[in-house]
Every structure is written in structure tokens, then in C-alpha cells.
Tab-separated table of C-alpha atoms and ligand atoms in Angstrom:
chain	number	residue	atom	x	y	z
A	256	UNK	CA	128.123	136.877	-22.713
A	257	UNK	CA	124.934	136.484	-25.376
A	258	UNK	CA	125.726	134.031	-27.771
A	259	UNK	CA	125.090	135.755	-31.533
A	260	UNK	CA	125.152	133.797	-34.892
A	261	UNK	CA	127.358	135.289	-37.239
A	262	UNK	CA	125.841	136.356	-40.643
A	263	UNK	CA	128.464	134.960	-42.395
A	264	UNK	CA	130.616	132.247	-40.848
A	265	UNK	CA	134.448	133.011	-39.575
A	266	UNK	CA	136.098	130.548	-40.981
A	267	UNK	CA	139.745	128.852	-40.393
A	268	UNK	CA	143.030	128.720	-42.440
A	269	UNK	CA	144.716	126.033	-44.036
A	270	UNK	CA	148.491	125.708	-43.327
A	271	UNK	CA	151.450	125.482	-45.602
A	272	UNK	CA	154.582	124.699	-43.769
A	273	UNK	CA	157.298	125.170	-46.822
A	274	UNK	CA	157.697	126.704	-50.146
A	275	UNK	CA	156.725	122.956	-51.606
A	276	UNK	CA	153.020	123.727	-49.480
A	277	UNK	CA	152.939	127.078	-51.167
A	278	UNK	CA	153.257	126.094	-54.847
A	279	UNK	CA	150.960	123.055	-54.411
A	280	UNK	CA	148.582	125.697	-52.878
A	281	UNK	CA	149.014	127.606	-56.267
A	282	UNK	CA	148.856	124.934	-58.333
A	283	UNK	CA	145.487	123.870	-56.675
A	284	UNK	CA	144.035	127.281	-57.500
A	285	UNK	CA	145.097	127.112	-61.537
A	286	UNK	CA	143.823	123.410	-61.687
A	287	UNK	CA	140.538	124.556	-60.118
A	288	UNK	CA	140.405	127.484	-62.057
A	289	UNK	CA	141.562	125.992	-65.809
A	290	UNK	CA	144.633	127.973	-66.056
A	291	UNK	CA	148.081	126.927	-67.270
A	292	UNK	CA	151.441	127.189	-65.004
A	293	UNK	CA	152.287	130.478	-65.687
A	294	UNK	CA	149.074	132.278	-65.609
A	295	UNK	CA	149.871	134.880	-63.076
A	296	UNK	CA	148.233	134.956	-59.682
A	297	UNK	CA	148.130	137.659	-57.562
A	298	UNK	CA	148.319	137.541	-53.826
A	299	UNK	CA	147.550	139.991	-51.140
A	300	UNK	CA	150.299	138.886	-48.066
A	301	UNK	CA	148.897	140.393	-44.877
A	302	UNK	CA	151.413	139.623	-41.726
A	303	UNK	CA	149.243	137.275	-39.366
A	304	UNK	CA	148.689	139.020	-36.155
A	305	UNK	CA	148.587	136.919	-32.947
A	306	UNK	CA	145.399	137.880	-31.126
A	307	UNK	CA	142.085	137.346	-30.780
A	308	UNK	CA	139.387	138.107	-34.163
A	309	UNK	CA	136.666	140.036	-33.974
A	310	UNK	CA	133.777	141.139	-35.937
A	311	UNK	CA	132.356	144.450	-35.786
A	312	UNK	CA	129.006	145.009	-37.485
A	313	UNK	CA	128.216	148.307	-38.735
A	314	UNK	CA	124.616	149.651	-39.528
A	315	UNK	CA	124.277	153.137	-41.442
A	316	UNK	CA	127.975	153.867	-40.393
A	317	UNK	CA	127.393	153.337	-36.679
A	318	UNK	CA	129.390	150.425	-34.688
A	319	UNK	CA	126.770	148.472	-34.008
A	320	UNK	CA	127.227	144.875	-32.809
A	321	UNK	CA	130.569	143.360	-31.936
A	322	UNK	CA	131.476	139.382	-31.852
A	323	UNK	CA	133.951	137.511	-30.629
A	324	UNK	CA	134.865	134.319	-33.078
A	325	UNK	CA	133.454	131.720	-30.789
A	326	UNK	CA	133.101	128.237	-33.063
A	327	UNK	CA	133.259	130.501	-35.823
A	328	UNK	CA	129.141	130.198	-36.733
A	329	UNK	CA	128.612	132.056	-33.299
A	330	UNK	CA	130.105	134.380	-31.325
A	331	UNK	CA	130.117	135.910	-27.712
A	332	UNK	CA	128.622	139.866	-27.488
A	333	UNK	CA	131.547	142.097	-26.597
A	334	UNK	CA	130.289	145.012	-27.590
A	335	UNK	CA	130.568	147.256	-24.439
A	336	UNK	CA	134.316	146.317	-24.355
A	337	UNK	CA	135.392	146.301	-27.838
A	338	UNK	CA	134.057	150.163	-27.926
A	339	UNK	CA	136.672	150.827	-24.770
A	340	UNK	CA	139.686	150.282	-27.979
A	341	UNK	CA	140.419	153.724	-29.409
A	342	UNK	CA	141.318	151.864	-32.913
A	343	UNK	CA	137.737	150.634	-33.242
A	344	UNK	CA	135.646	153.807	-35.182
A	345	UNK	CA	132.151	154.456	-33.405
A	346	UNK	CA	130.725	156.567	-36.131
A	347	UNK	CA	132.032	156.284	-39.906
A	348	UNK	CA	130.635	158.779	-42.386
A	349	UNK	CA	132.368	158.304	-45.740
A	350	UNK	CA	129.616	158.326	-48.818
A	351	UNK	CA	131.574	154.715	-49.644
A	352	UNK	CA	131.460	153.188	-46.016
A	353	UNK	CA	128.640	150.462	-47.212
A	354	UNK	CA	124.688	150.491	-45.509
A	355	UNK	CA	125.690	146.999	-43.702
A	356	UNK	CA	128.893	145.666	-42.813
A	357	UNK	CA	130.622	143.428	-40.590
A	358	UNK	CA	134.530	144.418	-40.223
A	359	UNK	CA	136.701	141.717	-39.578
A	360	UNK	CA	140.224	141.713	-37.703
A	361	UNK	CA	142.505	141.341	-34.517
A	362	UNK	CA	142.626	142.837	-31.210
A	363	UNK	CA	145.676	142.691	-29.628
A	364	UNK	CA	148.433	144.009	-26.994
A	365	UNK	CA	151.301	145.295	-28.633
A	366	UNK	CA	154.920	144.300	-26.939
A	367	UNK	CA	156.035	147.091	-25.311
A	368	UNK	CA	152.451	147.940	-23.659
A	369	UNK	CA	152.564	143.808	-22.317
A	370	UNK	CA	155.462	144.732	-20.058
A	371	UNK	CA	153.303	146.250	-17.680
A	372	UNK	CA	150.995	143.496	-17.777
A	373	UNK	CA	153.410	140.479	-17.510
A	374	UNK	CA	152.730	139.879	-13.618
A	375	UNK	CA	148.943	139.273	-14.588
A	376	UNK	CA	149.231	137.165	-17.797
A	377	UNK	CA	150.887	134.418	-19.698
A	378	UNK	CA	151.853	136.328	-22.942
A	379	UNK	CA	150.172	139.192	-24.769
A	380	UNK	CA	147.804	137.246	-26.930
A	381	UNK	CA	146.381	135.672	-23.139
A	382	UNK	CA	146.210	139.537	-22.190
A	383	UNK	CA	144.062	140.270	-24.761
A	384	UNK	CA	141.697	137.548	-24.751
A	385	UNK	CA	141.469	137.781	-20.675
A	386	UNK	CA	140.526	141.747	-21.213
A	387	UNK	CA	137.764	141.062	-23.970
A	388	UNK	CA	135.810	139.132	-21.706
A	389	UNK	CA	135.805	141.342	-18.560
A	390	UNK	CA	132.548	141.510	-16.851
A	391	UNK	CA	132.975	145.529	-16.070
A	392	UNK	CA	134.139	147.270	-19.713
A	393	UNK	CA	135.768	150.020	-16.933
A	394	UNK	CA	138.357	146.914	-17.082
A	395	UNK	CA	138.678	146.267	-20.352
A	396	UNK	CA	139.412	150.385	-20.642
A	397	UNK	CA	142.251	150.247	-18.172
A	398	UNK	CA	143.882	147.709	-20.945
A	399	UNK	CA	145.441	149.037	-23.880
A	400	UNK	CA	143.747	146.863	-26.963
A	401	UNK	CA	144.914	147.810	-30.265
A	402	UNK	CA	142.321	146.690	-33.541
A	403	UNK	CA	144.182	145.952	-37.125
A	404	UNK	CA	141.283	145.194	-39.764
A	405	UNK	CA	141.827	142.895	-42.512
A	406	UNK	CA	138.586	141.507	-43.536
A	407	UNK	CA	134.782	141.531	-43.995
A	408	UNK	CA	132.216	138.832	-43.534
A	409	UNK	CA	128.841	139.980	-44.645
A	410	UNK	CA	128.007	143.503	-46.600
A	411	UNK	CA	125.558	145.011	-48.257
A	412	UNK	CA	126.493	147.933	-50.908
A	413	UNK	CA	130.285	147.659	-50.983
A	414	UNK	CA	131.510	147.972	-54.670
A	415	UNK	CA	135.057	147.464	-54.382
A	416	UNK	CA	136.996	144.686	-56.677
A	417	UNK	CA	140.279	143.484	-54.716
A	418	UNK	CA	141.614	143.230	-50.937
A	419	UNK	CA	144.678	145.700	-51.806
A	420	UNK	CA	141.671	148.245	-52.655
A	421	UNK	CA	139.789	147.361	-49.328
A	422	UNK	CA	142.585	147.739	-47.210
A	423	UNK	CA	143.051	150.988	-48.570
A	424	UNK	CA	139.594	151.984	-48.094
A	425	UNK	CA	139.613	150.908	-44.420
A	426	UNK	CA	142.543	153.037	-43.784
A	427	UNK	CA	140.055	156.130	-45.509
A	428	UNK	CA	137.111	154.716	-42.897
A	429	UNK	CA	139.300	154.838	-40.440
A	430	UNK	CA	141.054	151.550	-38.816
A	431	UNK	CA	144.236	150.719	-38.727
A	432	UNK	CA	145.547	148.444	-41.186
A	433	UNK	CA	148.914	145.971	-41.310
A	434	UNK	CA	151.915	148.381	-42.463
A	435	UNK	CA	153.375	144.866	-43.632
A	436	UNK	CA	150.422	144.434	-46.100
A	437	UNK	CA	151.885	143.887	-49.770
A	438	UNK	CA	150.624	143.195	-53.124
A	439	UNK	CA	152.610	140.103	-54.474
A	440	UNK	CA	152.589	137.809	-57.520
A	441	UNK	CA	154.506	134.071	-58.036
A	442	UNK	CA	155.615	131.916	-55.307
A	443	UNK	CA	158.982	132.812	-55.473
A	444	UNK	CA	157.894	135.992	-54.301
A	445	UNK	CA	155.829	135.217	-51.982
A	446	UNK	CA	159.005	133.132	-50.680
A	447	UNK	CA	161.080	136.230	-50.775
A	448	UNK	CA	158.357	138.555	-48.897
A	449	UNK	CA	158.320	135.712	-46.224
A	450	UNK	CA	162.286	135.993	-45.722
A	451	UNK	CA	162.214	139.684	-45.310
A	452	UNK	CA	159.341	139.814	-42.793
A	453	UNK	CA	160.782	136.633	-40.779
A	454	UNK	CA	164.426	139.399	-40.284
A	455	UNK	CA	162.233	142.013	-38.940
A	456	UNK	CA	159.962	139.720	-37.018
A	457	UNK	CA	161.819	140.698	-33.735
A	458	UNK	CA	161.505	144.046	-34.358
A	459	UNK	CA	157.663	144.299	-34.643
A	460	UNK	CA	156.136	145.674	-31.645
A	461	UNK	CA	153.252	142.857	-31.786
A	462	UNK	CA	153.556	138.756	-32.247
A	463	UNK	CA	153.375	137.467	-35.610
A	464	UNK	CA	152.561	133.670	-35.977
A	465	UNK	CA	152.623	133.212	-40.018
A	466	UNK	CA	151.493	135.081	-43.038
A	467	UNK	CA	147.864	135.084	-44.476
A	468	UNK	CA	148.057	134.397	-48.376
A	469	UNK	CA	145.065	136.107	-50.180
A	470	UNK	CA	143.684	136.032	-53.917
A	471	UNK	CA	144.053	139.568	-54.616
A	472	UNK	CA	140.441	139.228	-56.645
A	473	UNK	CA	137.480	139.004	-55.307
A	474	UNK	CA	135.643	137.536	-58.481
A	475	UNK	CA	138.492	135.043	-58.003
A	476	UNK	CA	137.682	134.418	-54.934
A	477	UNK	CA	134.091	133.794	-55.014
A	478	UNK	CA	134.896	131.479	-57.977
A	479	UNK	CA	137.412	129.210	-55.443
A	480	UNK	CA	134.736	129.059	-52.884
A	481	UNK	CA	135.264	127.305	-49.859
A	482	UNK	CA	136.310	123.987	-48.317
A	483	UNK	CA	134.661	122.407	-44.879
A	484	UNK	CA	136.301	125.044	-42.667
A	485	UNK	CA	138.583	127.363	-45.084
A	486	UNK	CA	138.544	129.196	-47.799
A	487	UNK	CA	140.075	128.033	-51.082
A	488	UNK	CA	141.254	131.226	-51.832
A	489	UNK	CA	143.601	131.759	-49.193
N	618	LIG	S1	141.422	136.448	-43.044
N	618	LIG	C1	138.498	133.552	-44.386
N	618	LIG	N1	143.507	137.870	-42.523
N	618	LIG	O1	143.755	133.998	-38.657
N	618	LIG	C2	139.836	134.140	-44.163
N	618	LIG	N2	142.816	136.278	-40.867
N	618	LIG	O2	141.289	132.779	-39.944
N	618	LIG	C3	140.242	134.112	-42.740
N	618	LIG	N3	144.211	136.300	-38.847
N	618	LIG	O3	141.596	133.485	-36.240
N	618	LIG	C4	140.414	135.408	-42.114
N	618	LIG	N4	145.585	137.895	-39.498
N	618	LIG	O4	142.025	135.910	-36.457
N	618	LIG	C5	142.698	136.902	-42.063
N	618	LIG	N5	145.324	139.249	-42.217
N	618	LIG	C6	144.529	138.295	-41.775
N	618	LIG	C7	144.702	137.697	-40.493
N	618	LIG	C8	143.827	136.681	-40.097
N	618	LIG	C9	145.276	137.052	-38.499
N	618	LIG	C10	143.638	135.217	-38.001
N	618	LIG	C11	142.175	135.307	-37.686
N	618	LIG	C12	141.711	133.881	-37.564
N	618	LIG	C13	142.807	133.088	-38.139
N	618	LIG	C14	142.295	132.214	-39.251
């Protein structure tokens, strides 16, 4: 596949591995940001899907360009197969859908479709990843890929002020979006959130391998920055 810079870089994650990594995580962001202890932060907690990111430029509404991660600064051209997943919108004509944008989120194989596939691969997220990068998109189409959105990397005219708003307008554009998605403030909560999703974890129809903690606000956000490889801000 054509290798494509990415417009904006898809970056990594930092880890936090108990409830001690979470509040030092918070505690980072009100130091950085001047704020006392109990200045209230507010979190977007988005289930972290195991698959394989994408990143789906749009121009004037139509998909345009699709990427595959890659090292994150460029990606492979999967465009022919990523417009074989019936989640993916070709054509988006909502006044708000901005001029320019690159959608960001995971393709995947959901459980219950991986049962039919388990002779062939390893485990789903291997099924996905080996269907993306078929030579013949007639393969990829036999395959049934499922596309969650969560992010954007670069955009030009979007005028929206917090990732609980942009989820919702994705769902308006048209993708799916993470039914698990939840607006949530304190670390305690965040603690309590992570409970509840770990007892229903078996019950989810696709793997799950953590949960992505997001400043809810964007000027927030922008204000954080980033780090070498993550984002400060989530
Ligand atoms: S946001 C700059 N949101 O996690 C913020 N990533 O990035 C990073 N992932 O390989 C992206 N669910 O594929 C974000 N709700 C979610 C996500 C998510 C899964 C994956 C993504 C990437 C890895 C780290």
C-alpha cells in the first residue's frame, strides 16, 4: 500500500494501571493548569475498543482518503477496503459536517461474527487487521468490519466545544459511536464507571482492552498540549 503522511499525527496513550495512576494523572492536569484540588475536571470515558485505528479524511462531505495508523506520522492507503465497511459513511451532507476532516476510530470484528472466522485467524483484532490489508477489496467485503468513531485529527470549520458534543454530532453524520461513552467528573468516579464496565466486559459483543480518559474541553485540551508521543489531556 502507498505510504501517506498524516496531517496531523496519531498519537499513543499513556497508561495508568490503578486508581493511584489515575489521580496522579489528575493531579498532573491541575498542577499544569494552576488549579487547586478540588477544581472539578471533567472527563469523557470512551470504552477502548481492541482493533485496528483508522483515519478517514473527508473533503466537502465525501470519504475521501483513508489511512491506516502506520508509525503514527504515516499511514498505509486503505481506501478501497475501508469503503467495503457499511459503518463507514461515503457521502455526509449535514450543513455542520465541516469542509475538511479527518475522522478518527476503530475497525473491528465483533465476537459473535469471529466465530466463523476462527479457523483462519488468531483472535478478532488479527481478523481485522489481516482483512484491511487484502490486496483484492472483493476480500475485505466478504469480512464483516464494523467502524466506531471517537476522534478527529485535522479539521477545518468544525465549531464544536467538547468531545461529549462531537460524539453526538457523529452519531447525527452518521457513524456509529461507543454506547459505553459517558460524561464523568472526579476520580472516584471515574473508578466507579471502570467497575461497572469491567462486570459487563464479558457481555460486550467486541474486545475491550482499557478505557480512554478524555478532557471533556477542548480549550482544555489544547491548553495541556502534548508530550513526545501522547497527549496530556488524556
Ligand atoms: S483517542 C490522541 N479514543 O487507542 C488520543 N483512541 O491512541 C488517542 N483507541 O491505537 C486516540 N479507543 O486505536 C482514542 N475511544 C478512543 C479509543 C482509542 C481505542 C485506540 C486507538 C489507538 C490507541 C491509542
Amino acid at each position: 500500500f502507498k505510504k501517506v503522511a498524516h496531517k496531523v499525527p496519531m498519537l499513543s496513550l499513556a497508561n495508568a494501571f490503578s486508581e493511584e495512576d489515575l489521580k496522579n494523572f489528575e493531579k498532573k492536569i491541575l498542577n499544569y493548569l494552576d488549579k487547586d484540588s478540588n477544581f472539578p475536571i471533567e472527563y469523557s470515558a470512551e470504552p477502548k475498543i481492541d482493533g485496528i485505528s483508522a483515519s478517514l479524511n473527508y473533503k466537502k462531505g465525501k470519504f475521501f482518503k483513508g489511512l491506516s495508523r502506520g508509525d503514527g506520522k504515516e499511514g498505509e492507503d486503505i481506501t478501497m477496503n475501508l469503503k467495503t465497511i457499511n459503518d463507514i459513511p461515503k457521502t455526509i451532507l449535514k450543513k455542520d459536517f465541516p469542509d475538511e476532516i479527518d475522522i478518527r476510530g476503530e475497525v473491528f470484528i465483533q465476537n459473535t461474527d469471529f466465530q466463523k472466522l476462527k479457523e483462519k485467524f488468531a483472535n478478532p483484532r488479527n481478523a481485522a487487521s489481516g482483512s484491511l490489508r487484502q490486496k483484492n477489496p472483493e476480500d475485505t467485503k466478504k469480512i464483516p468490519l464494523k467502524f466506531i468513531a471517537y476522534t478527529f485529527g485535522f479539521e477545518k470549520g468544525m465549531k464544536l466545544d467538547f468531545q461529549n458534543e462531537f460524539l453526538k454530532k457523529l452519531k447525527e453524520w452518521g457513524f456509529k459511536t461507543n454506547p459505553l461513552n459517558k460524561v464523568i467528573t472526579g476520580t472516584k468516579n471515574l473508578m466507579a464507571n471502570y467497575f461497572e464496565i469491567e462486570k459487563k466486559r464479558d457481555q460486550l459483543d467486541f474486545d475491550i482492552d482499557g478505557i480512554v480518559y478524555k478532557i471533556n474541553d477542548f480549550k482544555i485540551q489544547r491548553r495541556l498540549g502534548n508530550v513526545a508521543n501522547a497527549p496530556r489531556w488524556a
